mmCIF file of C-alpha atoms in Angstrom:
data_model
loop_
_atom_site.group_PDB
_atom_site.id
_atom_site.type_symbol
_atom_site.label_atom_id
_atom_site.label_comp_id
_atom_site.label_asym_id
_atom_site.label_seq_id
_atom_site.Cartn_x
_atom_site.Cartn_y
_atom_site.Cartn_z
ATOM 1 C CA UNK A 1 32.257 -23.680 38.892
ATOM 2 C CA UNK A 2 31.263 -20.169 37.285
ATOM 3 C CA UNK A 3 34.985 -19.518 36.483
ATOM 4 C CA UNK A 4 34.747 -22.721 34.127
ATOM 5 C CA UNK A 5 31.819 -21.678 32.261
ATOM 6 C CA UNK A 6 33.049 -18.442 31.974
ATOM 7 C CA UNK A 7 36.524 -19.458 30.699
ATOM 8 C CA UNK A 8 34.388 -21.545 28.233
ATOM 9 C CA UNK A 9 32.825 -18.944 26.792
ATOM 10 C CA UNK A 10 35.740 -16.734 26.593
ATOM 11 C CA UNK A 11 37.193 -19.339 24.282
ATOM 12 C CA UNK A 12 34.538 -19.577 22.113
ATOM 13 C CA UNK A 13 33.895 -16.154 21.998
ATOM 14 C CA UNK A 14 37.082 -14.580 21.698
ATOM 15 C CA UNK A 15 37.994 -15.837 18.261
ATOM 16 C CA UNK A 16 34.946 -15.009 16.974
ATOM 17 C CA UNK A 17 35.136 -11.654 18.014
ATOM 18 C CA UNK A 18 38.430 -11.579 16.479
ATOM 19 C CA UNK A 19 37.587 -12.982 13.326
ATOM 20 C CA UNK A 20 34.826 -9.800 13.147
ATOM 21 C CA UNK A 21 37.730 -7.422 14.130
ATOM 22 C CA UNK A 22 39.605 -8.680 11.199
ATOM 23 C CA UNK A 23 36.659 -8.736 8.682
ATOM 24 C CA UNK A 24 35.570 -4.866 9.876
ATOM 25 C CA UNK A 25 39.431 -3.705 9.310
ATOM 26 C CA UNK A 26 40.196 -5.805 5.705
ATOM 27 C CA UNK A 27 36.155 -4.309 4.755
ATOM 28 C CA UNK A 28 37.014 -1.146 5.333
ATOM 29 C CA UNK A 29 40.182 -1.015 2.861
ATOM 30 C CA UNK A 30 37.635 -0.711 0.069
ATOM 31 C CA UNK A 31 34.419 1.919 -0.190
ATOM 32 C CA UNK A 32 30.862 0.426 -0.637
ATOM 33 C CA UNK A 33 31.015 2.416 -4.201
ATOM 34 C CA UNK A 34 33.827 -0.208 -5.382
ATOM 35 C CA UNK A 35 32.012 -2.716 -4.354
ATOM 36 C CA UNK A 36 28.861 -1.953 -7.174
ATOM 37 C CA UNK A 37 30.657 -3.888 -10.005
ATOM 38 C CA UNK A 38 30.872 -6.903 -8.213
ATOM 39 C CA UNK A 39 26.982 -7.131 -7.766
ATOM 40 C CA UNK A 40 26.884 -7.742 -11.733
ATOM 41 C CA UNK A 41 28.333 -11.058 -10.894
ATOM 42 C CA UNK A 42 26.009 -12.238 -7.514
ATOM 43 C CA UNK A 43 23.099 -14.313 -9.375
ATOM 44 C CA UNK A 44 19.785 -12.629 -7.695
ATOM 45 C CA UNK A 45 17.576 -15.079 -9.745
ATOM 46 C CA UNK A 46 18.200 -17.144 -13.036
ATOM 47 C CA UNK A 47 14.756 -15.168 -14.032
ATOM 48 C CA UNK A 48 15.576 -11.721 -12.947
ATOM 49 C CA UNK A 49 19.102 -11.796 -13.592
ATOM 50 C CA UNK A 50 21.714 -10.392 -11.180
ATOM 51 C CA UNK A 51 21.867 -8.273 -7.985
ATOM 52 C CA UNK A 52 23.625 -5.498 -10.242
ATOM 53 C CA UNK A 53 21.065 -5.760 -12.501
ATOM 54 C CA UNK A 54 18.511 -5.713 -9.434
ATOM 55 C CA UNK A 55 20.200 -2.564 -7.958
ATOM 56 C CA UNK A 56 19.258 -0.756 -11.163
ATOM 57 C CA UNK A 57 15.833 -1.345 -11.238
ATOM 58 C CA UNK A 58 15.526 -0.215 -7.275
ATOM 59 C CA UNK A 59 17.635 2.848 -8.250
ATOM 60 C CA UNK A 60 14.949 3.278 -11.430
ATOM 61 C CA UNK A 61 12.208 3.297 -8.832
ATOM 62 C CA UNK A 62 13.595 4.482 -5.809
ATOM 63 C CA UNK A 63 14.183 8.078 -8.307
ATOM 64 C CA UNK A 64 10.437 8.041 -9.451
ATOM 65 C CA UNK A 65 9.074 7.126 -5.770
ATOM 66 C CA UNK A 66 11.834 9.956 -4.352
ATOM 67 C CA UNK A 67 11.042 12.802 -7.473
ATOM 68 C CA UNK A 68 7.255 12.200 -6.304
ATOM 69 C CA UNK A 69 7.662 13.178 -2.741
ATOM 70 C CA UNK A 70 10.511 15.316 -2.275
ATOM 71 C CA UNK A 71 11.635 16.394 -5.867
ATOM 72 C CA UNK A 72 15.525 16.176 -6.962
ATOM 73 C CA UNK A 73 17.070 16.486 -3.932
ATOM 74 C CA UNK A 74 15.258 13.423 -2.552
ATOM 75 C CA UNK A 75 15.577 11.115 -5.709
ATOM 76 C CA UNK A 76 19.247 12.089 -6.000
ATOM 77 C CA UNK A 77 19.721 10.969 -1.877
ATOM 78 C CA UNK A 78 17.649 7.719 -2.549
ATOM 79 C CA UNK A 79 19.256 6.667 -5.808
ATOM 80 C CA UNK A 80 22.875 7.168 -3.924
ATOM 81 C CA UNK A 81 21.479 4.771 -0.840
ATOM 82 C CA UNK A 82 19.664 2.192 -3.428
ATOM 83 C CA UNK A 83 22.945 2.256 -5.587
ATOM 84 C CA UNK A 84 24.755 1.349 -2.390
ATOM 85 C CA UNK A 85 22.203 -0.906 -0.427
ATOM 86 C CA UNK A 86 23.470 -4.172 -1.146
ATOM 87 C CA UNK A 87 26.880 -3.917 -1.897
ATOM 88 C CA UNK A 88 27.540 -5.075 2.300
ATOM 89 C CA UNK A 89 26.272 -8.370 0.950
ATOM 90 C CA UNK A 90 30.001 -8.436 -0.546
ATOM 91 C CA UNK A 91 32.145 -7.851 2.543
ATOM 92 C CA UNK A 92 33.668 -10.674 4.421
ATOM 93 C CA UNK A 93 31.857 -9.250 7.879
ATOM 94 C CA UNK A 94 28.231 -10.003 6.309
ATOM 95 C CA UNK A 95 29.601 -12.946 4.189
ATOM 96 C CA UNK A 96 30.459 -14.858 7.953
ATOM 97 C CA UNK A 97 26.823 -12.455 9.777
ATOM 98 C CA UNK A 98 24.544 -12.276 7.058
ATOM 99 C CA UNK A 99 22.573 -11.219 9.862
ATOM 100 C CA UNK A 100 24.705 -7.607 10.172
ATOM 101 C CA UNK A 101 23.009 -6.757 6.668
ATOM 102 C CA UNK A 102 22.434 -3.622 6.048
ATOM 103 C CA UNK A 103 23.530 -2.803 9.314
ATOM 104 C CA UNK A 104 26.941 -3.144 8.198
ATOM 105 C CA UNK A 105 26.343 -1.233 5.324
ATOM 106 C CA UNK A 106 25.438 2.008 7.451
ATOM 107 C CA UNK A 107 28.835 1.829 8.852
ATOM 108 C CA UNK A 108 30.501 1.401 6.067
ATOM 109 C CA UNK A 109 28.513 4.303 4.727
ATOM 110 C CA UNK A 110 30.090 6.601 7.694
ATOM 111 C CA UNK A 111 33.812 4.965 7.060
ATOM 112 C CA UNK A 112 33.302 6.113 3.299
ATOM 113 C CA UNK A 113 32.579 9.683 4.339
ATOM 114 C CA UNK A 114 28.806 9.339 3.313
ATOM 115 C CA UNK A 115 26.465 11.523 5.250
ATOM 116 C CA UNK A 116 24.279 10.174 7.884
ATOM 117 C CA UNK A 117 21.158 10.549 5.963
ATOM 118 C CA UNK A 118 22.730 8.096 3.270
ATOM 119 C CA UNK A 119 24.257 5.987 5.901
ATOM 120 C CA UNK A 120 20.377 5.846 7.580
ATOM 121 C CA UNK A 121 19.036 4.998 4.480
ATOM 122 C CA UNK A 122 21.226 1.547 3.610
ATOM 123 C CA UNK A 123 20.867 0.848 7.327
ATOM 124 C CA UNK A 124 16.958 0.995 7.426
ATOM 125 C CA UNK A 125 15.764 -0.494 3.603
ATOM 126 C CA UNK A 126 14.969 -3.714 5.162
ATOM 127 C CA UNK A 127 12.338 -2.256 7.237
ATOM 128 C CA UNK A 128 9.767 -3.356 8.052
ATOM 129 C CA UNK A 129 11.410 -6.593 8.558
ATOM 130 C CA UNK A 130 8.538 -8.195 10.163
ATOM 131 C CA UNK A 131 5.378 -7.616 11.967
ATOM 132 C CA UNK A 132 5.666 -4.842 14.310
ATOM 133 C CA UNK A 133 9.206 -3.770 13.510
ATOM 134 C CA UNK A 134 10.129 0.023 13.393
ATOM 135 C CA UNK A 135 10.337 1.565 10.170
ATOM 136 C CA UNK A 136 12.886 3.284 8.454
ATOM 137 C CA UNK A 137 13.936 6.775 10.060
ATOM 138 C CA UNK A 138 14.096 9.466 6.940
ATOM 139 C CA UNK A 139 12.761 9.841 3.659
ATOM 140 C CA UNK A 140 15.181 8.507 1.498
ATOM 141 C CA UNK A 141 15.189 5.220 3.786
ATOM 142 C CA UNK A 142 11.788 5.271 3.603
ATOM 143 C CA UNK A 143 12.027 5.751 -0.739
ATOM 144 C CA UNK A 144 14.834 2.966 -1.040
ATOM 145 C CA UNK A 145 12.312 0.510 1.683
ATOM 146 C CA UNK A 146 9.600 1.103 -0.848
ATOM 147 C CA UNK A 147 11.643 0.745 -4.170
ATOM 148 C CA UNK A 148 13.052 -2.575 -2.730
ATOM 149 C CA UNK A 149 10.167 -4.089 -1.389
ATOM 150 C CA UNK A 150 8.210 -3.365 -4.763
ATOM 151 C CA UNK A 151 10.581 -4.350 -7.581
ATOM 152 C CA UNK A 152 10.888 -8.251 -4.941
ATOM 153 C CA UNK A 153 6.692 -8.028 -5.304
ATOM 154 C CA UNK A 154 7.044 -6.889 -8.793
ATOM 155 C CA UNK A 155 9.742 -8.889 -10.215
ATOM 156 C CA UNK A 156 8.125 -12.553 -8.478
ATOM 157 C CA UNK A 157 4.652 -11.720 -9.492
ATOM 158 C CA UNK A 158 5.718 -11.226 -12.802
ATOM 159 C CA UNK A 159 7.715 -14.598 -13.277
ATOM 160 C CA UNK A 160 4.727 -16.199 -11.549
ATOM 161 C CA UNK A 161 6.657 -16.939 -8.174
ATOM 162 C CA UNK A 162 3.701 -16.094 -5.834
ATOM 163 C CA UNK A 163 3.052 -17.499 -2.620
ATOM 164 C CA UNK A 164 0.877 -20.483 -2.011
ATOM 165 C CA UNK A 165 -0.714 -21.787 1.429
ATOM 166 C CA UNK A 166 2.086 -21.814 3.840
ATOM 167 C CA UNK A 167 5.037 -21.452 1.781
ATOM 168 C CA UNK A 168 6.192 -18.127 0.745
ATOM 169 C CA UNK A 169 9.823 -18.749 0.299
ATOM 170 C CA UNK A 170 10.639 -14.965 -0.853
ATOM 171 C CA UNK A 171 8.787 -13.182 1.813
ATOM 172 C CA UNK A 172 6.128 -11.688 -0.355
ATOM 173 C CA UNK A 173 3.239 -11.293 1.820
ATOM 174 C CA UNK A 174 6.098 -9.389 4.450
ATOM 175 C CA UNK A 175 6.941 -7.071 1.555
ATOM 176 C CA UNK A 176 3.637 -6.454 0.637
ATOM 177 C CA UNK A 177 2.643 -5.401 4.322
ATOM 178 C CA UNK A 178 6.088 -3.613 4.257
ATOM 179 C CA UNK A 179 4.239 -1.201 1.435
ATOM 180 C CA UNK A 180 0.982 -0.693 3.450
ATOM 181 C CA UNK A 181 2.596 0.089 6.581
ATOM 182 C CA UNK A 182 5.409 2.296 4.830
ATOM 183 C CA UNK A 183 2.333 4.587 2.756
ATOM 184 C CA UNK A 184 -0.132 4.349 6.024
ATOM 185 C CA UNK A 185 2.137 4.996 8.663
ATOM 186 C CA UNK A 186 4.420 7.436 6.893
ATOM 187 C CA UNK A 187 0.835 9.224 6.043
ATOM 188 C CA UNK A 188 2.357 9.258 1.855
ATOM 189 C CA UNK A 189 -0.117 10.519 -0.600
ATOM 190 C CA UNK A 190 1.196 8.057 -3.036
ATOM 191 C CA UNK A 191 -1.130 6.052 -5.068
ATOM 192 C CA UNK A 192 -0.630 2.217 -5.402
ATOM 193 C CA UNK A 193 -1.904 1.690 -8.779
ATOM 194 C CA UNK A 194 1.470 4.384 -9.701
ATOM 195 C CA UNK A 195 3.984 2.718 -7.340
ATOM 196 C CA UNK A 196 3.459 -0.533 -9.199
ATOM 197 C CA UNK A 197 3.544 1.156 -12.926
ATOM 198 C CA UNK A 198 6.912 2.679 -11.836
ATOM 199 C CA UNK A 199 7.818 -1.032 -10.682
ATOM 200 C CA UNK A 200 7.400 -2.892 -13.893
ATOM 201 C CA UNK A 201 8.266 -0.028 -15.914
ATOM 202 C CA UNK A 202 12.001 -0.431 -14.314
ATOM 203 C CA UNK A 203 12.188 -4.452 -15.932
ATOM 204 C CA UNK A 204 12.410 -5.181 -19.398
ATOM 205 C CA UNK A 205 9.101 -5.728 -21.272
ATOM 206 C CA UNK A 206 10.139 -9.173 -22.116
ATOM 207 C CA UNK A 207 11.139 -10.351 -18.688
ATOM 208 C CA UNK A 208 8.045 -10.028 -16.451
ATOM 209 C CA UNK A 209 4.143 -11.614 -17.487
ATOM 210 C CA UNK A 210 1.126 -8.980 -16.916
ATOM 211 C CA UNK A 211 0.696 -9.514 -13.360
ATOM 212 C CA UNK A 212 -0.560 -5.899 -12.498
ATOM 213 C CA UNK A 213 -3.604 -7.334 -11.535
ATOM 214 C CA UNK A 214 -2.735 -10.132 -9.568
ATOM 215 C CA UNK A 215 -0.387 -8.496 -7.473
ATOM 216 C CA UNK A 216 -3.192 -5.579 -6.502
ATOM 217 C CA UNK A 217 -5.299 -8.150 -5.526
ATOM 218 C CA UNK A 218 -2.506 -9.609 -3.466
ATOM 219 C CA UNK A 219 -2.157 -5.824 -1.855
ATOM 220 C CA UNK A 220 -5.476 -5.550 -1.068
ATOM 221 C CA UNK A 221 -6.031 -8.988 0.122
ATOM 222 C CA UNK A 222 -2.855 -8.016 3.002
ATOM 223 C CA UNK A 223 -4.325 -4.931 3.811
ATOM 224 C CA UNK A 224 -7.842 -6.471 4.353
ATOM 225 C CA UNK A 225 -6.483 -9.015 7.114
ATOM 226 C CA UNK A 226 -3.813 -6.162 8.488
ATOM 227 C CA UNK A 227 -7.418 -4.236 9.335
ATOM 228 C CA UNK A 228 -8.993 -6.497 10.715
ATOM 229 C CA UNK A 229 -6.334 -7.519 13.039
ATOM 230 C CA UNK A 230 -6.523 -3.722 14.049
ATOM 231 C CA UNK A 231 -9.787 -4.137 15.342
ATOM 232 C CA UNK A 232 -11.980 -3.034 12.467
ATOM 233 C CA UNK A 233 -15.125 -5.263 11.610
ATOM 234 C CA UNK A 234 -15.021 -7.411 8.831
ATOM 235 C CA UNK A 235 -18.053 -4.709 7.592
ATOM 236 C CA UNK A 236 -15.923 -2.074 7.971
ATOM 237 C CA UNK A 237 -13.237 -3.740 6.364
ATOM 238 C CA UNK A 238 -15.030 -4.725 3.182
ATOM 239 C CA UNK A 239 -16.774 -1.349 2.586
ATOM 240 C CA UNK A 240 -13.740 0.507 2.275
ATOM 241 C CA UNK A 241 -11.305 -2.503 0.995
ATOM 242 C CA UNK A 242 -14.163 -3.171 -1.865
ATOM 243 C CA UNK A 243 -14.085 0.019 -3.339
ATOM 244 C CA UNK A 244 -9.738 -1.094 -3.907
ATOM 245 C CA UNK A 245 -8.748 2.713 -2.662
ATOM 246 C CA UNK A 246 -5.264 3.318 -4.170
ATOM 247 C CA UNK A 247 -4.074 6.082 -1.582
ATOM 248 C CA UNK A 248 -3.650 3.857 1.224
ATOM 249 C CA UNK A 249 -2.491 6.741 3.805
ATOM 250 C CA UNK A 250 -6.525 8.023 3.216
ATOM 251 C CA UNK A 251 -7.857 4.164 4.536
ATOM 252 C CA UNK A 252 -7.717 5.166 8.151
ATOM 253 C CA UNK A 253 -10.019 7.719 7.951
ATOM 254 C CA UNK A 254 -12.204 6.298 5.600
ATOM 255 C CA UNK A 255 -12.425 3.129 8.204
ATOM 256 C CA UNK A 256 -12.831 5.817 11.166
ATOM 257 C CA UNK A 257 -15.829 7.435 9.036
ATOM 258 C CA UNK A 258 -17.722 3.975 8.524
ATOM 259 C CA UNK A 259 -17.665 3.415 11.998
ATOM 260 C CA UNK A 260 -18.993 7.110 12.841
ATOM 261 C CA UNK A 261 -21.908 6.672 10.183
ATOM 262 C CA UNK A 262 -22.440 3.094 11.171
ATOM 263 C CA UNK A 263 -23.196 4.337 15.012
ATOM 264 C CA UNK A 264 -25.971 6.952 13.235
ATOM 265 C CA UNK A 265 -29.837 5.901 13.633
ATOM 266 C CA UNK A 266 -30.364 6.580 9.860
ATOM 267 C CA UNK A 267 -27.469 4.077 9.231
ATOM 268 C CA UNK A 268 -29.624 0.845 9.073
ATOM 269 C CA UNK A 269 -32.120 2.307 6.823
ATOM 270 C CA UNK A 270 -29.641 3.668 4.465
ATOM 271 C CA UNK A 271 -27.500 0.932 3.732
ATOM 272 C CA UNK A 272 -30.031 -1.282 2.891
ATOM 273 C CA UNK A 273 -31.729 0.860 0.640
ATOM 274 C CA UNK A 274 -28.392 1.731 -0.925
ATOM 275 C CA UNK A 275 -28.105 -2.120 -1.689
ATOM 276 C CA UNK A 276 -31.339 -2.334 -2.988
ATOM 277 C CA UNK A 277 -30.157 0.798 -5.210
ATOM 278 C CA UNK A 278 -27.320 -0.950 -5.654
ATOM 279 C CA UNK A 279 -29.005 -4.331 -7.160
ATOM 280 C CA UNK A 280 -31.577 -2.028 -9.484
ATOM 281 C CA UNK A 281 -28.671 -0.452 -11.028
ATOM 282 C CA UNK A 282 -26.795 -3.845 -11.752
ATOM 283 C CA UNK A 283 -30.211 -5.145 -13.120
ATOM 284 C CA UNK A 284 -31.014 -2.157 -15.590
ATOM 285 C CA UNK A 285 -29.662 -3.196 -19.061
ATOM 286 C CA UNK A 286 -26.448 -0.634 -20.497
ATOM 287 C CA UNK A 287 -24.831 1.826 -18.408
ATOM 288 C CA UNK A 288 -27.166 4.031 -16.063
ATOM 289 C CA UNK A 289 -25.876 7.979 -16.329
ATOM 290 C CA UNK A 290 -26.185 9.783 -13.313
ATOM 291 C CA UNK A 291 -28.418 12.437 -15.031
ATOM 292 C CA UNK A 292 -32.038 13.772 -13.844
ATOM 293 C CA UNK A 293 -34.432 16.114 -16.030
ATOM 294 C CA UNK A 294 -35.797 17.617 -13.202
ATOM 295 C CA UNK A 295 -38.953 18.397 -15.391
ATOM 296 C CA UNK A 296 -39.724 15.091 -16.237
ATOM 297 C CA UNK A 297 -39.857 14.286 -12.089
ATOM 298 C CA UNK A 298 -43.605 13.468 -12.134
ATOM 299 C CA UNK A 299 -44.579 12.071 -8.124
ATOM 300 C CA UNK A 300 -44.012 14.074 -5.108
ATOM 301 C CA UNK A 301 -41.989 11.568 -3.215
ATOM 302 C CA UNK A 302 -38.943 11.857 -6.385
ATOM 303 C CA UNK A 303 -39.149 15.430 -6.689
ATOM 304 C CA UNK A 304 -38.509 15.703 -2.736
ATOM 305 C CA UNK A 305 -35.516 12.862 -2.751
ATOM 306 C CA UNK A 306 -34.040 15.223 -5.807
ATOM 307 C CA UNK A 307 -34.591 18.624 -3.313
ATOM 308 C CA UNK A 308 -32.661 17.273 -0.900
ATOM 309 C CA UNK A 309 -29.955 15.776 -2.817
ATOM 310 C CA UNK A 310 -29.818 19.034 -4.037
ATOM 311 C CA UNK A 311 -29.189 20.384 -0.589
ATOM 312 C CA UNK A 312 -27.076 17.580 0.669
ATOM 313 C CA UNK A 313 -24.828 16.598 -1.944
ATOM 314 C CA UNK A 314 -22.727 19.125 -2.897
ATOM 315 C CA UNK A 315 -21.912 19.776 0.797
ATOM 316 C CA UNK A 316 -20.929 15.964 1.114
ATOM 317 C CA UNK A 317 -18.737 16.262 -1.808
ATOM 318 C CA UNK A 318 -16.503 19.390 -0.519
ATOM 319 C CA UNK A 319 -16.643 17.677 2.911
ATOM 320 C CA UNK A 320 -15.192 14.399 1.055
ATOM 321 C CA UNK A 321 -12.767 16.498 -1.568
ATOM 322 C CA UNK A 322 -11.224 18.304 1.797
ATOM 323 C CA UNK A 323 -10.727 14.686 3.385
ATOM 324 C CA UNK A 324 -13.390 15.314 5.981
ATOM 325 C CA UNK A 325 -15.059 11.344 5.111
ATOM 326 C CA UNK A 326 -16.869 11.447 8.539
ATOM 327 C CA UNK A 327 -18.599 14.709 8.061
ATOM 328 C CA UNK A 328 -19.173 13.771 4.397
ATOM 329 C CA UNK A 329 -21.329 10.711 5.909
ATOM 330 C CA UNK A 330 -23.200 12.655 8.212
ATOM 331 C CA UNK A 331 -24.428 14.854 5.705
ATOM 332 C CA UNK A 332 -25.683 12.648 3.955
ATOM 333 C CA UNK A 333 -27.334 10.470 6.877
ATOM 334 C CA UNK A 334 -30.081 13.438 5.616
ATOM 335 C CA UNK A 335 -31.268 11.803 3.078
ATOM 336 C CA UNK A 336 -32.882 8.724 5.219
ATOM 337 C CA UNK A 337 -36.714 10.089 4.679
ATOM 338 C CA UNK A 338 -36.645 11.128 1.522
ATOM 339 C CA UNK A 339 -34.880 7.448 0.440
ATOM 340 C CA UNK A 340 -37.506 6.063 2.335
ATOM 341 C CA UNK A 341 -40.091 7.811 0.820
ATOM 342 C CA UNK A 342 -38.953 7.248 -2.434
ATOM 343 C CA UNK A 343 -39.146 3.489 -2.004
ATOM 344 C CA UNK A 344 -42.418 3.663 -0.343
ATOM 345 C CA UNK A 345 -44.106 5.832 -3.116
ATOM 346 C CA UNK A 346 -42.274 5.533 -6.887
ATOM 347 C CA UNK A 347 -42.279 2.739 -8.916
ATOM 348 C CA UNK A 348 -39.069 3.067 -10.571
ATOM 349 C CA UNK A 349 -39.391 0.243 -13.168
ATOM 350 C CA UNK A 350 -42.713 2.252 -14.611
ATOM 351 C CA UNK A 351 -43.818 1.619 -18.470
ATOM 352 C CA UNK A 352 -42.533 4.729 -19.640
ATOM 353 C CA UNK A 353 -39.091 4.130 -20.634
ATOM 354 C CA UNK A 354 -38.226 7.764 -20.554
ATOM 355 C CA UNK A 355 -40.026 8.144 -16.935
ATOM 356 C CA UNK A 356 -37.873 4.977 -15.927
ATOM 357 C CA UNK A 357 -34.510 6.349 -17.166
ATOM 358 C CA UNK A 358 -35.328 9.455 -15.698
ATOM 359 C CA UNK A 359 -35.814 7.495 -12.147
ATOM 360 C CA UNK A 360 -32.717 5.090 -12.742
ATOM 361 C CA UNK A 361 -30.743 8.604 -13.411
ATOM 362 C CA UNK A 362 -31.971 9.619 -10.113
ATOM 363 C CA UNK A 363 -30.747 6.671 -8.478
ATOM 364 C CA UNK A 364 -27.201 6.636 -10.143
ATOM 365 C CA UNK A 365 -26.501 9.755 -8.573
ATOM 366 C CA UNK A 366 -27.719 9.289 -5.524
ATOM 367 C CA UNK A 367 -25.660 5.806 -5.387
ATOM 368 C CA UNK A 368 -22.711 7.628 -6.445
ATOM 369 C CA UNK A 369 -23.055 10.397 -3.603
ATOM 370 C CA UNK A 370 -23.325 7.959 -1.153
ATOM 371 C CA UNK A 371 -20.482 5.848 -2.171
ATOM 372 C CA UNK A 372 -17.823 7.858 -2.462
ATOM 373 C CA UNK A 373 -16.152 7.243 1.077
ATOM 374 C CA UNK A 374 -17.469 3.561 1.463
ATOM 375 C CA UNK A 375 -19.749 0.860 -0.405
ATOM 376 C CA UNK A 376 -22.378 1.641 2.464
ATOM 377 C CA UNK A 377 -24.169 -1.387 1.010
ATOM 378 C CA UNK A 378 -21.236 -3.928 3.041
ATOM 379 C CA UNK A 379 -22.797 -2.328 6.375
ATOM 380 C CA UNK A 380 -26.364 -3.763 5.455
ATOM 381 C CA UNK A 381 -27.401 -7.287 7.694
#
């Protein structure tokens, strides 16, 4: 008998919705911005102290994050949402949803006579809340997303709360790919190493252990597998990942240049003698400069590799300084005889140790031509 079930539902329903009719009209006596003090007495974590103290720290990075992309007028918007982001985790209507979080706090935002941008920005700081989720829909939702996401990666890194195997009770590895998406996808010219500076700069010294490092690692490590789940090769992957590039929003078409150079004929050839390059330099005792007496140049084969670097490089490098990695590549794709011939004809280890510098010098330079998109080496079988 529909009518039954129906009937059924009603009853369970109805109070329910009633009980969120009362919660939205009692919440809405009070304005988010009352609500702050009371976050000074929510424990967040009996390491990191409380959400009050937590919403300070976001606000201290959500400014530097905001002042970096958009100036004042953005770090003022995103320290007024961060300030405000978690105060809906007060209200009765999230205390009996928790699920409405954030959500709740957008409309609250509106009741309060916040503009929308603000209103946005509470709404959306959760997102990315998980793997193919939208993400947040202006800039200073985007700023507070960020600020959030890195002082939860910050602050449990830094305590030593990091995910093991299966169990990653705080969500780091979903913050972390929160970050990459949020930098990538939003195209931000911010630089990683500086987002997580600004992070632990916002905690007391004595609060958090070095964990810089560690949690790079851990950035790099998400970004590796997000890749390769995007189709990339695990090649492709590794020789841009390896080289730990800190402006994420460039990785795409670094990846997109690899795969263009990998497609050349000289490709092969070049990546394997840029490993061999690579394992000569590693080899030579001290640090190798990247300088060449062109005088001293003594066989035919080294004074025609240093011709053509001289006639390849510095195009490569503007190509690569105005972002163009694929052309950068295919200029120097040029160089495959010359390498070639080098290898075939010079003996680079030779008795003279100022002829052997010389040659090393040679090599450094070449090595750091043809690695400044990629570690080409990763592409060699």
């Amino acid at each position: 008998d529909a009518s039954a079930v129906i009937g059924g539902n009603e009853r369970v329903v109805r109070p329910r919705l009633a009980d969120a009719k009362f919660f939205f009209d009692q919440d809405r006596k009070k304005t988010l911005a009352s609500r702050v003090e009371g976050l000074g007495k929510v424990v967040y974590h009996n390491k990191l102290g409380t959400q009050g103290e937590r919403t300070e720290r976001v606000r201290a990075i959500a400014r530097a994050i905001g002042q970096q992309l958009g100036g004042d007028v953005l770090a003022k918007s995103a320290d007024t949402a961060a300030q405000l982001a978690k105060t809906d985790l007060l209200t009765d209507m999230v205390g009996e949803f928790p699920e409405l979080q954030g959500i709740m706090g957008g409309y609250y935002a509106r009741h309060d006579g916040l503009t929308e941008d603000i209103a946005f920005a509470i709404e959306d700081h959760y997102k990315p809340r998980f793997a193919g989720d939208e993400l947040p829909r202006n800039m200073a939702g985007v700023v507070v997303a960020l600020a959030d996401k890195l002082e939860t990666l910050v602050g449990m890194f830094g305590i030593g709360n990091l995910p093991t195997g299966d169990k990653d009770p705080f969500a780091l590895r979903r913050h972390a790919l929160g970050v990459i998406r949020l930098l990538i996808e939003r195209d931000l010219p911010l630089r990683l190493d500086t987002l997580v500076n600004d992070a632990f700069a916002a905690f007391p010294r004595s609060m958090l252990g070095d964990a810089h490092t560690d949690l790079l690692s851990f950035f790099f490590d998400r970004l590796s597998g997000q890749l390769r789940e995007q189709g990339y090769t695990s090649n492709e992957v590794e020789a841009v990942v390896s080289m730990r590039p800190v402006v994420l929003n460039a990785v795409p078409r670094q990846l997109q240049a690899v795969r263009a150079f990998a497609a050349l004929p000289e490709a092969p050839a070049l990546a394997a003698a840029n490993k061999r390059i690579g394992n000569i330099l590693k080899k030579s005792e001290g640090n190798v400069a990247a300088t060449v007496n062109e005088s001293a140049l003594v066989e035919q084969a080294e004074k025609d590799l240093f011709a053509a670097m001289q006639a390849t490089v510095p195009a490569a490098n503007a190509q690569f300084d105005a972002g163009d990695y694929t052309a950068s590549l295919q200029s120097l794709a040029a160089l495959r005889a010359p390498v070639d011939a080098f290898f075939d004809g010079v003996m680079v280890n030779a008795d003279d140790p100022a002829l052997k510098a010389n040659r090393l010098g040679l090599l450094r330079e070449l090595h750091d031509a043809m690695n400044r998109v990629a570690d080409l080496s990763r592409l060699a079988t």
